[in-house]
Amino acid sequence: MNPYEKRHRELKATLERHNHLYHVLDQPEISDYDYDQLFMELVELEKLHPELDRRDSPSHRVGAELLSVFSKQDHRLPMLSLSNSYDLEDLKDFDSRVKKFAKLSGPIEYFIEPKLDGLAIELIYEDGHLVRALTRGDGQTGEDVTANVKTIRSIPLKLREDGVKLLEVRGEVLIFKDAFLALNQDQDEKGEHTFANPRNAAAGTLRQLDSRITASRPLRFFAHGIGAFEGFSYSLQSDLLEQIERLGLPTTSKLCQICPNIEAVLDAYDDLAKTRHKLPFEIDGMVVKVNSLRLQDDLGLVARSPRWATAAKFKPEQAQTLIEDIAIQIGRTGVLTPVAVMTPVLVGGVKVTYATLHNAEEIERKDVRIGDTVLVHRAGDVIPEVISVVLEKRPKKSEPFTMPSRCPTCGEKVERFPEEVAVRCVNAFCPSVFVESLKHFASRRAMNIEKVGDRLLETLVEKNLVTKFSDLYALTKKDLMALDRQGEKSVQNILDSIAKSKQSSLERFIFSLGIRFVGEQTAKHLAKHFGSLEGFLAADETALMTVEEIGPKVAKSILDQLGKKRFVQEVERLIKAGIEFKIKGPARVSQVLQGQSFVVTGTLPVKRDEAHALIEANGGKVVSGVSSKLSYLVVGEDPGSKFQKAQDLNVKILSWEDLQALVK
Ligand code: IVH
């Protein structure tokens, strides 16, 4: 094996080990920074040596080329479904059926698992390597989503033990509740559509033709069973999960339990129904499985469901209530969103008054009308959703709801763009659009004006004290004291936090301007690329298209904004008001290191990030691995093996002081 192959193998194994520690066991051993360094070394090595065996390479985890369709593929064994039980009686009946069919009179041992509310998939490992991943499809034939599944970091690309010839691992792909909320917020910030619940978000993400998008979203996977197998054996369902875990796959074993009889199952069901809301992900019931594999085999199937298992569904947390009104909410991108205003009702212990109706198409599909009685539930335990209309209770004189043709705030005609379901108010002066943009501007991840909340911003706009972002920086004590319920101390806090927000960074500032499709990540790339506000404002299409992750749609949106005099003038006013950027990232100061590559190793008198920033600021490139092509190795105290390697390869060595002298 040549040294590159050896290093490549080492890197693959190390990275996968850290993936497992971080994503499956939740016990990381190295920092994200160190992980990224190793990852970059792997990617570079693969670029230089395309002949390396990339079969289980973690480099697949960032996504692959765009697909036009998913290809179809038959399952070796059909993916079945479960019979449902809705209450304790159904569960007792299930137990009786098991006993009757198996001709047993004593208690049956069951294994219980949470019923994960995600998407069923099958991972096919051949000789220990993940070769394919299929969706359930119709149970016989699924879709090949391998590229997407490889981006899910908790799924091992290679099993952690040898000797398994074939193993089809089955389980659910899902998104955690907090990640779902963050994803929706991010989608909202970018002006893209949001998802109704975590399940839809997971489904939309798994079925992305662009696996780079999948890679950017936090999908998770938990295994709960297997399909075909060879070179693998088990005799109890409870062992199966343990063995799957040993092979490196995540399961929900901590929430599973052996129950010696059906009575214990009934207790477990009650317990889980009470604690389900505390779990980080959605479950919609509990799966009860006969624990003995031998007995499972004896029981076999009926229709398309095994006789040895049942899904004990939780009572749907639904309630009926009245739609009193359909209000229109206006977002900062001008999108009009219909919202049901309902007679407050308890759903799963939480009071619900509002539910989004998403858009006109959705209202039409469900035919929701003012005065209707509807069935609501909390979608994904998080967002209330109208499921359907109770038609028997519809009042005689009701009329279908139509979206307004004019913005309810400013009265301007709304527009519908091709390929979008949403209608928008495109009036640049619409007060509602402005208030929402202002809330975004002041929000934590944008300018972070801590003491200025949404309500205060609404009041400031209402009283005409703020008509553009920069007005915030001109507010006086007198202005604020004149508002209701503002004491001297809180006014001072508000002014202090406005002043504090002036110390910002270019990436936050660009993000806060609320340019359509420019979310936090894009703002970061823009700041890094252009290095200064002047550079960004002067960007043209060619320059924008070379920025990481920016395509024609985003570039056009940025250019549209930069072309507006009003926008540029407001940016200038904000800078005049005193907004400053900490120099973060490589603001270009010179090009003296142009074309040179650097690796930094050992302990320097400054943080490593700072050394990298200095190199990049002067046009140099920071790489992670030492090769004969490397221009310089910058060495601090206690350097590791890179120092030796660089010496062996005759790479030039610099101290921190040498580097500083070089860029002076
Ligand atoms: S076992 C024979 N265990 O629920 C079917 N399924 O209708 C074997 N599900 O499509 C499935 N959590 O995707 C099993 N702990 C769990 C599960 C689970 C969720 C899904 C599964 C299946 C559906 C059953």
XYZ file of C-alpha atoms and ligand atoms in Angstrom:
688
model
C 0.000 0.000 0.000
C 1.463 3.404 -0.924
C 1.626 6.169 1.720
C -1.369 7.998 0.210
C -3.554 4.912 0.354
C -2.443 4.340 3.915
C -3.173 7.908 4.968
C -6.489 7.823 3.115
C -7.545 4.683 4.911
C -6.489 6.183 8.224
C -8.424 9.364 7.563
C -11.583 7.507 6.516
C -11.476 5.383 9.649
C -10.673 8.299 11.963
C -13.381 10.521 10.525
C -15.988 7.778 10.720
C -14.988 7.045 14.291
C -15.492 10.699 15.211
C -18.779 10.764 13.305
C -19.987 7.858 15.383
C -18.768 9.436 18.630
C -20.482 12.713 17.795
C -23.667 11.706 16.014
C -24.512 8.341 17.545
C -22.983 8.313 21.014
C -23.132 12.067 21.602
C -19.619 11.935 23.094
C -17.309 13.912 20.823
C -13.599 13.604 21.482
C -12.257 16.306 19.197
C -13.291 19.870 18.384
C -15.265 20.740 15.247
C -12.201 22.617 14.086
C -9.981 19.556 14.316
C -12.647 17.470 12.603
C -12.819 19.979 9.759
C -9.046 19.904 9.382
C -9.062 16.131 8.983
C -12.002 16.341 6.628
C -10.266 18.906 4.442
C -7.152 16.775 4.327
C -9.266 13.849 3.127
C -10.957 15.916 0.424
C -7.642 17.264 -0.820
C -6.077 13.849 -0.866
C -8.970 12.534 -2.936
C -8.683 15.452 -5.332
C -4.996 14.774 -5.887
C -5.398 10.995 -6.073
C -8.674 10.115 -7.756
C -7.617 6.462 -7.820
C -8.085 6.120 -4.029
C -10.844 3.789 -2.843
C -13.668 6.203 -2.051
C -16.232 3.533 -1.195
C -16.811 4.518 2.425
C -15.369 7.967 2.184
C -16.908 10.594 4.482
C -16.397 13.005 1.571
C -19.736 11.641 0.275
C -21.365 13.259 3.257
C -21.387 16.704 1.672
C -23.632 15.583 -1.178
C -23.034 14.555 -4.758
C -24.098 15.643 -8.231
C -27.652 16.733 -8.996
C -30.052 13.942 -9.977
C -32.914 14.359 -12.424
C -34.967 11.469 -11.003
C -34.577 8.771 -8.370
C -34.204 5.337 -9.878
C -36.554 2.593 -8.742
C -35.348 -0.598 -7.131
C -37.124 -3.688 -5.772
C -36.702 -4.640 -2.121
C -35.254 -8.135 -1.644
C -37.973 -8.717 0.948
C -41.123 -6.578 1.012
C -41.259 -3.781 3.577
C -44.433 -4.559 5.484
C -46.738 -2.364 7.490
C -48.103 -2.817 10.995
C -51.618 -3.467 12.171
C -52.851 -0.657 14.389
C -54.221 -0.732 17.935
C -55.921 2.367 19.244
C -56.593 1.537 22.871
C -55.919 -0.923 25.676
C -58.694 -3.253 24.490
C -57.107 -3.526 21.034
C -53.791 -4.386 22.687
C -55.372 -7.116 24.786
C -57.009 -8.496 21.622
C -53.619 -8.507 19.929
C -52.187 -10.536 22.831
C -55.104 -12.990 22.630
C -54.593 -13.444 18.885
C -50.884 -14.120 19.393
C -51.628 -16.743 22.050
C -54.391 -18.354 20.028
C -52.366 -18.583 16.859
C -49.265 -19.850 18.656
C -51.380 -22.210 20.757
C -49.808 -20.864 23.949
C -51.586 -20.172 27.221
C -48.833 -18.627 29.373
C -47.666 -14.985 29.201
C -45.886 -13.820 26.062
C -42.723 -11.751 26.319
C -42.898 -8.561 24.262
C -40.412 -5.955 23.253
C -41.705 -2.421 23.016
C -40.261 0.415 20.967
C -41.349 3.982 20.263
C -43.129 4.336 16.928
C -41.046 6.953 15.203
C -42.935 9.438 13.081
C -40.553 9.615 10.169
C -39.955 7.965 6.826
C -39.177 4.311 6.498
C -35.962 3.483 4.685
C -33.794 0.457 4.075
C -29.997 0.628 4.193
C -28.262 -2.170 2.333
C -24.836 -3.200 3.585
C -22.893 -5.686 1.468
C -19.664 -7.052 2.946
C -19.975 -4.323 5.549
C -20.212 -1.412 3.067
C -23.295 0.752 2.620
C -24.085 0.152 -1.046
C -27.636 1.398 -1.371
C -30.463 3.083 0.467
C -34.074 2.761 -0.624
C -37.269 4.432 0.487
C -40.147 2.151 1.415
C -42.125 3.127 -1.680
C -45.108 0.807 -2.073
C -43.390 -1.836 0.048
C -42.228 -3.833 -3.000
C -40.303 -1.174 -4.873
C -38.555 1.829 -3.382
C -36.589 4.773 -4.681
C -32.814 4.864 -4.593
C -31.883 7.723 -2.255
C -28.308 6.573 -1.604
C -26.595 9.919 -2.274
C -28.934 11.658 0.165
C -28.657 8.994 2.824
C -24.870 9.124 2.743
C -25.084 12.721 3.966
C -26.777 11.563 7.207
C -23.863 11.479 9.565
C -25.286 9.042 12.072
C -25.465 6.382 9.353
C -22.171 4.480 9.111
C -20.785 4.084 5.604
C -19.085 0.919 6.824
C -20.214 -1.391 9.609
C -18.026 -1.392 12.698
C -17.575 -5.156 12.756
C -16.391 -7.499 10.012
C -17.983 -10.717 8.812
C -21.503 -9.510 7.948
C -22.023 -10.529 4.339
C -25.391 -8.897 3.833
C -27.519 -6.797 6.122
C -30.540 -4.737 5.202
C -31.133 -2.365 8.079
C -34.577 -0.832 8.297
C -35.519 2.233 10.236
C -36.818 5.770 10.142
C -35.344 9.012 8.904
C -36.549 12.016 10.863
C -35.743 15.532 12.020
C -35.587 16.508 15.690
C -38.176 19.037 16.869
C -35.675 21.806 17.640
C -33.883 21.287 14.336
C -37.256 21.482 12.583
C -38.035 24.848 14.148
C -34.558 26.144 13.276
C -34.895 24.855 9.714
C -38.237 26.599 9.287
C -36.803 29.817 10.673
C -33.923 29.551 8.260
C -36.255 28.843 5.336
C -38.296 31.844 6.376
C -35.219 34.052 6.534
C -34.242 33.002 3.057
C -37.760 33.683 1.824
C -38.236 30.002 0.996
C -41.226 27.814 1.877
C -41.563 26.420 5.392
C -42.639 22.891 6.341
C -45.881 22.026 8.118
C -44.298 19.496 10.503
C -41.053 17.618 11.139
C -42.203 14.621 9.125
C -42.823 16.718 6.007
C -39.491 18.432 6.513
C -37.745 15.066 6.701
C -39.637 13.757 3.662
C -38.908 16.859 1.589
C -35.260 16.659 2.551
C -34.818 12.950 1.879
C -36.411 13.296 -1.530
C -34.213 16.202 -2.623
C -32.655 15.692 -6.020
C -29.808 17.936 -4.884
C -28.041 15.993 -2.153
C -26.052 19.087 -1.158
C -29.317 20.503 0.182
C -29.930 17.265 2.074
C -26.423 17.517 3.524
C -27.150 20.994 4.849
C -30.171 19.808 6.852
C -30.014 17.815 10.063
C -31.621 14.480 9.173
C -31.324 11.684 11.717
C -31.812 7.951 11.469
C -32.830 5.254 13.950
C -32.851 1.567 13.092
C -35.669 -0.712 14.284
C -35.379 -3.869 12.248
C -33.788 -5.738 9.400
C -34.702 -7.180 6.010
C -32.543 -9.794 4.323
C -29.327 -10.857 6.046
C -26.397 -13.238 5.726
C -23.533 -13.732 8.137
C -25.642 -12.295 10.945
C -27.941 -13.967 13.452
C -30.145 -13.134 16.419
C -32.792 -14.875 18.451
C -34.580 -12.048 20.276
C -35.853 -8.670 19.061
C -34.102 -7.087 22.049
C -30.761 -8.639 20.966
C -31.316 -7.455 17.441
C -31.256 -3.818 18.502
C -28.161 -4.400 20.614
C -26.351 -6.007 17.706
C -27.378 -3.308 15.272
C -25.965 -0.782 17.725
C -22.704 -2.676 17.969
C -22.383 -2.423 14.204
C -22.455 1.349 14.613
C -26.083 2.182 13.830
C -28.216 4.375 16.066
C -31.321 2.842 17.625
C -33.788 4.060 20.229
C -32.772 1.256 22.608
C -32.840 3.615 25.611
C -36.584 4.014 25.090
C -37.226 0.324 24.453
C -38.015 -2.293 27.014
C -38.714 -5.993 27.475
C -42.183 -6.594 28.919
C -42.756 -10.040 30.464
C -46.489 -9.968 29.643
C -49.253 -7.862 28.101
C -50.041 -6.122 31.415
C -46.525 -4.674 31.461
C -47.066 -3.546 27.856
C -50.227 -1.681 28.867
C -48.346 0.128 31.653
C -45.506 1.019 29.306
C -48.024 2.407 26.818
C -49.518 4.723 29.453
C -46.047 5.852 30.526
C -44.879 6.584 27.016
C -48.087 8.462 26.193
C -47.301 10.770 29.105
C -43.629 11.325 28.347
C -43.725 11.468 24.567
C -43.769 15.270 24.479
C -40.468 15.419 26.300
C -38.678 13.420 23.605
C -36.554 15.417 21.168
C -38.377 13.846 18.211
C -41.933 12.993 17.232
C -43.450 9.627 17.960
C -47.007 8.655 17.130
C -47.317 5.489 19.157
C -45.545 2.475 20.526
C -44.651 -0.648 18.571
C -45.231 -3.922 20.390
C -43.221 -6.877 19.067
C -43.119 -10.492 20.178
C -39.584 -10.754 21.539
C -38.736 -14.297 20.439
C -37.644 -14.594 16.821
C -38.722 -18.248 16.751
C -42.226 -17.271 17.791
C -42.201 -14.402 15.272
C -41.459 -16.940 12.535
C -44.224 -19.252 13.723
C -46.736 -16.434 13.746
C -45.874 -15.222 10.225
C -47.953 -12.726 8.258
C -51.541 -11.869 7.626
C -52.096 -9.806 4.475
C -49.227 -7.324 4.503
C -48.651 -7.150 8.259
C -46.804 -9.428 10.645
C -48.964 -11.199 13.230
C -46.164 -10.726 15.762
C -46.295 -6.945 16.006
C -48.756 -4.113 16.299
C -48.569 -0.333 16.387
C -50.265 0.952 19.533
C -51.134 4.408 18.249
C -51.528 7.330 20.620
C -54.852 9.033 20.568
C -54.523 11.753 18.009
C -54.289 15.028 19.847
C -57.099 16.692 18.038
C -59.950 18.917 18.946
C -62.866 20.623 17.262
C -63.209 24.345 17.296
C -64.701 27.247 15.380
C -62.935 29.415 12.811
C -63.896 32.911 13.923
C -61.868 34.671 11.292
C -59.170 34.212 8.703
C -56.555 36.882 9.213
C -53.783 37.772 6.796
C -50.251 37.952 8.091
C -47.610 39.720 6.052
C -44.042 38.498 6.167
C -40.908 40.515 5.577
C -40.654 39.225 2.035
C -44.183 40.509 1.468
C -45.799 37.060 1.401
C -49.438 37.068 2.519
C -50.149 34.111 4.815
C -53.722 33.278 5.833
C -54.063 32.431 9.518
C -57.099 30.837 11.152
C -58.260 32.695 14.250
C -60.133 30.119 16.318
C -62.116 29.874 19.495
C -59.343 28.812 21.906
C -59.277 25.075 22.481
C -57.009 22.633 24.315
C -55.057 20.255 22.083
C -52.887 17.783 23.940
C -52.877 20.053 26.971
C -51.873 23.204 25.098
C -54.178 26.112 24.328
C -54.475 26.759 20.626
C -55.956 29.906 19.063
C -54.139 30.389 15.760
C -53.240 27.979 13.015
C -51.494 28.759 9.779
C -53.474 27.960 6.655
C -50.292 28.275 4.569
C -51.609 29.709 1.282
C -54.574 30.020 -1.048
C -54.075 26.574 -2.564
C -54.121 24.944 0.846
C -57.311 26.772 1.847
C -58.937 25.754 -1.385
C -57.861 22.145 -0.975
C -59.296 21.932 2.522
C -62.101 24.385 1.694
C -61.777 26.128 5.034
C -64.292 28.946 5.534
C -64.982 31.507 8.226
C -67.703 30.062 10.492
C -66.599 26.476 9.877
C -66.041 24.003 12.658
C -62.692 22.363 12.063
C -60.572 19.588 13.431
C -57.214 20.892 14.618
C -54.146 19.119 15.863
C -50.679 20.115 16.791
C -48.619 19.079 13.806
C -45.430 17.598 15.040
C -46.343 18.682 18.543
C -45.221 22.084 17.517
C -47.429 23.982 15.125
C -51.204 23.844 15.274
C -52.725 22.761 12.003
C -56.236 22.551 10.621
C -56.797 18.960 9.497
C -60.237 19.162 7.992
C -63.605 20.835 8.050
C -66.520 19.186 9.863
C -68.917 19.675 6.961
C -72.056 18.686 8.896
C -71.531 21.727 11.070
C -71.031 24.214 8.226
C -73.471 27.143 8.506
C -75.897 27.496 5.593
C -74.694 30.853 4.416
C -70.974 30.244 4.286
C -68.795 31.288 1.371
C -65.448 30.033 0.127
C -62.560 32.126 1.332
C -60.634 34.098 -1.233
C -57.255 35.677 -0.689
C -57.370 39.467 -0.885
C -56.287 41.000 -4.167
C -54.888 43.983 -2.293
C -52.515 44.124 0.664
C -54.645 44.545 3.793
C -52.118 46.991 5.206
C -51.140 49.318 2.374
C -53.922 48.610 -0.103
C -51.554 48.010 -3.031
C -52.362 45.215 -5.495
C -50.722 41.930 -4.547
C -48.776 39.897 -7.087
C -48.366 36.231 -7.728
C -45.044 35.182 -9.209
C -44.777 32.306 -11.631
C -43.845 29.005 -9.964
C -44.876 30.290 -6.544
C -48.055 29.514 -4.659
C -47.683 32.579 -2.480
C -49.051 36.027 -3.241
C -46.930 38.994 -2.255
C -47.254 42.636 -1.467
C -44.480 44.163 -3.559
C -44.891 47.711 -2.273
C -41.449 48.728 -1.022
C -43.142 51.175 1.366
C -45.717 48.818 2.867
C -45.692 49.386 6.647
C -46.307 45.698 7.433
C -43.446 44.521 5.259
C -41.301 47.191 6.862
C -42.172 46.178 10.451
C -41.322 42.558 9.692
C -38.056 43.565 8.030
C -37.246 45.731 11.035
C -37.883 42.804 13.400
C -35.475 40.768 11.327
C -32.912 43.586 11.315
C -32.948 43.824 15.119
C -33.158 40.080 15.759
C -30.590 38.084 17.684
C -28.802 36.565 14.735
C -28.856 39.825 12.782
C -27.964 43.133 14.529
C -28.807 41.595 17.902
C -30.453 44.627 19.513
C -31.216 42.755 22.692
C -33.644 45.044 24.483
C -35.713 45.971 21.462
C -38.438 43.366 21.085
C -41.071 42.917 18.406
C -43.798 44.796 20.310
C -41.590 47.848 20.812
C -40.659 47.867 17.129
C -44.334 47.746 16.176
C -45.029 50.722 18.435
C -42.073 52.678 17.087
C -43.325 52.189 13.531
C -46.907 52.936 14.485
C -45.863 56.230 16.085
C -43.768 57.080 13.054
C -40.625 57.263 15.147
C -38.981 54.699 12.895
C -39.573 54.652 9.151
C -36.237 53.150 8.124
C -33.686 50.920 9.882
C -31.272 53.796 10.505
C -33.936 55.700 12.481
C -33.343 53.224 15.303
C -29.907 54.737 15.795
C -31.331 58.266 16.048
C -33.822 57.480 18.825
C -33.492 59.685 21.896
C -34.355 59.266 25.507
C -37.176 61.746 25.017
C -38.651 59.746 22.121
C -38.692 56.577 24.156
C -39.883 58.127 27.421
C -42.929 59.407 25.553
C -44.030 55.831 24.848
C -46.432 54.125 27.205
C -45.046 52.216 30.135
C -41.396 53.008 29.533
C -39.475 53.776 32.716
C -36.171 55.619 32.769
C -34.173 52.490 33.469
C -35.677 50.445 30.675
C -35.270 53.368 28.264
C -31.588 53.521 29.162
C -31.272 49.766 28.617
C -32.870 50.123 25.196
C -30.526 52.938 24.197
C -27.504 51.033 25.490
C -28.404 47.930 23.547
C -28.960 49.947 20.365
C -25.525 51.538 20.856
C -23.956 48.161 21.552
C -25.347 46.689 18.351
C -23.234 49.120 16.333
C -20.246 46.882 16.988
C -21.175 44.229 14.515
C -19.626 42.126 11.805
C -19.957 42.339 8.050
C -21.722 38.980 7.859
C -24.328 39.956 10.437
C -24.843 43.299 8.741
C -25.373 41.747 5.307
C -27.771 39.213 6.848
C -29.711 41.912 8.698
C -30.442 43.830 5.479
C -32.972 41.120 4.664
C -32.084 40.590 1.015
C -34.245 37.825 -0.355
C -32.522 34.396 -0.370
C -29.633 35.742 1.689
C -29.793 33.713 4.892
C -27.138 33.561 7.557
C -24.946 31.128 5.682
C -25.028 33.046 2.417
C -24.255 36.282 4.278
C -21.249 34.565 5.799
C -19.968 33.483 2.395
C -20.515 36.972 0.988
C -18.659 38.625 3.868
C -15.812 36.190 3.563
C -15.563 36.601 -0.174
C -15.755 40.367 -0.424
C -14.046 41.176 2.865
C -15.478 44.707 3.007
C -18.802 46.467 2.643
C -17.437 48.475 -0.278
C -16.426 45.256 -1.986
C -19.889 43.796 -1.462
C -21.725 46.905 -2.664
C -19.612 46.945 -5.817
C -20.263 43.263 -6.586
C -21.311 42.371 -10.107
C -22.785 39.174 -11.455
C -19.432 37.612 -12.347
C -18.072 38.244 -8.870
C -21.226 36.962 -7.148
C -21.270 33.767 -9.155
C -17.827 32.867 -7.846
C -19.020 33.082 -4.225
C -19.487 29.741 -2.530
C -23.067 28.394 -2.688
C -24.409 31.319 -4.721
C -26.321 30.509 -7.890
C -28.107 32.679 -10.447
C -31.303 33.063 -8.395
C -29.511 34.414 -5.328
C -27.122 36.522 -7.410
C -30.052 38.142 -9.211
C -31.802 38.920 -5.955
C -28.653 40.563 -4.542
C -28.047 42.560 -7.724
C -31.670 43.744 -7.732
C -31.176 45.152 -4.242
C -27.744 46.632 -4.892
C -29.203 48.380 -7.910
C -31.745 50.250 -5.789
C -30.656 53.736 -4.845
C -32.890 53.717 -1.786
C -31.245 50.548 -0.500
C -27.685 51.806 -0.985
C -28.511 55.167 0.607
C -29.942 53.408 3.649
C -26.807 51.274 3.956
C -24.766 54.476 3.859
C -26.938 56.050 6.555
C -26.425 53.003 8.782
C -22.668 53.248 8.424
C -22.869 56.974 9.129
C -24.863 56.158 12.272
C -21.772 54.344 13.521
C -22.142 50.670 12.600
C -18.687 49.118 12.548
C -17.388 45.725 11.609
C -14.905 43.734 13.531
C -12.521 42.412 10.935
C -13.495 38.841 10.695
C -12.256 36.558 8.026
C -9.850 37.465 5.314
C -10.436 41.101 4.527
C -7.903 41.437 1.762
C -5.004 43.642 2.842
C -2.399 42.515 0.333
C -1.714 39.919 -2.307
C 1.875 39.171 -1.282
C 1.098 35.527 -0.552
C -0.874 35.026 -3.775
C -0.435 31.495 -5.139
C 1.283 30.201 -2.002
C -0.114 27.445 0.209
C 0.335 27.155 3.959
C -0.127 24.670 6.755
C 0.056 25.835 10.352
C 1.124 23.375 13.028
C 2.104 23.458 16.703
C 1.267 26.191 19.247
C 1.689 29.747 18.006
C 1.715 32.939 20.120
C -1.731 33.684 18.595
C -4.824 31.574 18.035
C -4.630 29.377 14.964
C -7.657 31.095 13.437
C -5.805 34.371 13.601
C -2.806 32.926 11.797
C -5.102 31.547 9.102
C -6.835 34.919 8.797
C -3.482 36.665 8.338
C -2.452 34.261 5.578
C -5.759 34.569 3.776
C -5.861 38.340 4.222
C -2.623 38.500 2.261
C -3.825 36.301 -0.548
C -2.380 32.973 0.683
C -4.265 29.693 0.865
C -4.511 27.596 3.996
C -4.534 23.857 3.326
C -4.667 21.008 5.785
C -2.188 18.386 4.634
C 1.551 18.522 4.077
C 2.585 17.438 0.597
C 5.587 18.193 -1.593
C 3.463 20.846 -3.314
C 3.053 22.826 -0.091
C 4.774 26.235 -0.181
C 5.296 26.745 3.571
C 4.791 25.063 6.899
C 4.340 27.583 9.722
C 5.641 25.965 12.886
C 4.881 26.839 16.513
C 5.924 25.061 19.688
C 5.578 21.297 20.014
C 4.858 20.628 16.360
C 3.526 17.178 15.503
C 4.267 14.785 12.678
C 3.613 17.450 10.044
C 6.910 19.117 10.929
C 8.859 15.915 10.294
C 6.967 15.236 7.097
C 7.595 18.765 5.792
C 11.304 18.406 6.486
C 11.371 15.064 4.691
C 9.665 16.628 1.680
C 11.918 19.717 1.724
C 9.011 22.070 2.356
C 10.076 25.564 3.501
C 9.570 26.084 7.240
C 8.508 29.422 8.772
C 8.173 30.575 12.358
C 5.295 32.896 13.317
C 7.745 35.801 13.250
C 8.954 34.786 9.763
C 5.361 34.798 8.560
C 4.739 38.254 9.997
C 7.897 39.540 8.333
C 6.776 38.049 5.027
C 3.533 40.027 4.976
C 4.903 43.282 6.364
S -41.283 -2.413 12.790
C -43.458 -5.212 9.784
N -40.676 -0.569 14.520
O -44.169 2.264 11.154
C -43.188 -3.794 9.864
N -41.777 0.089 12.537
O -46.772 0.785 9.649
C -42.001 -3.631 10.690
N -42.146 2.494 12.344
O -43.433 1.436 7.904
C -41.922 -2.305 11.204
N -41.220 3.041 14.260
O -41.552 2.530 9.083
C -41.245 -0.836 13.341
N -40.046 0.960 16.142
C -40.605 0.696 14.967
C -41.144 1.709 14.150
C -41.732 1.353 12.930
C -41.829 3.508 13.178
C -42.833 2.642 11.040
C -42.262 1.749 9.969
C -43.422 1.125 9.259
C -44.606 1.742 9.928
C -45.558 0.634 10.218
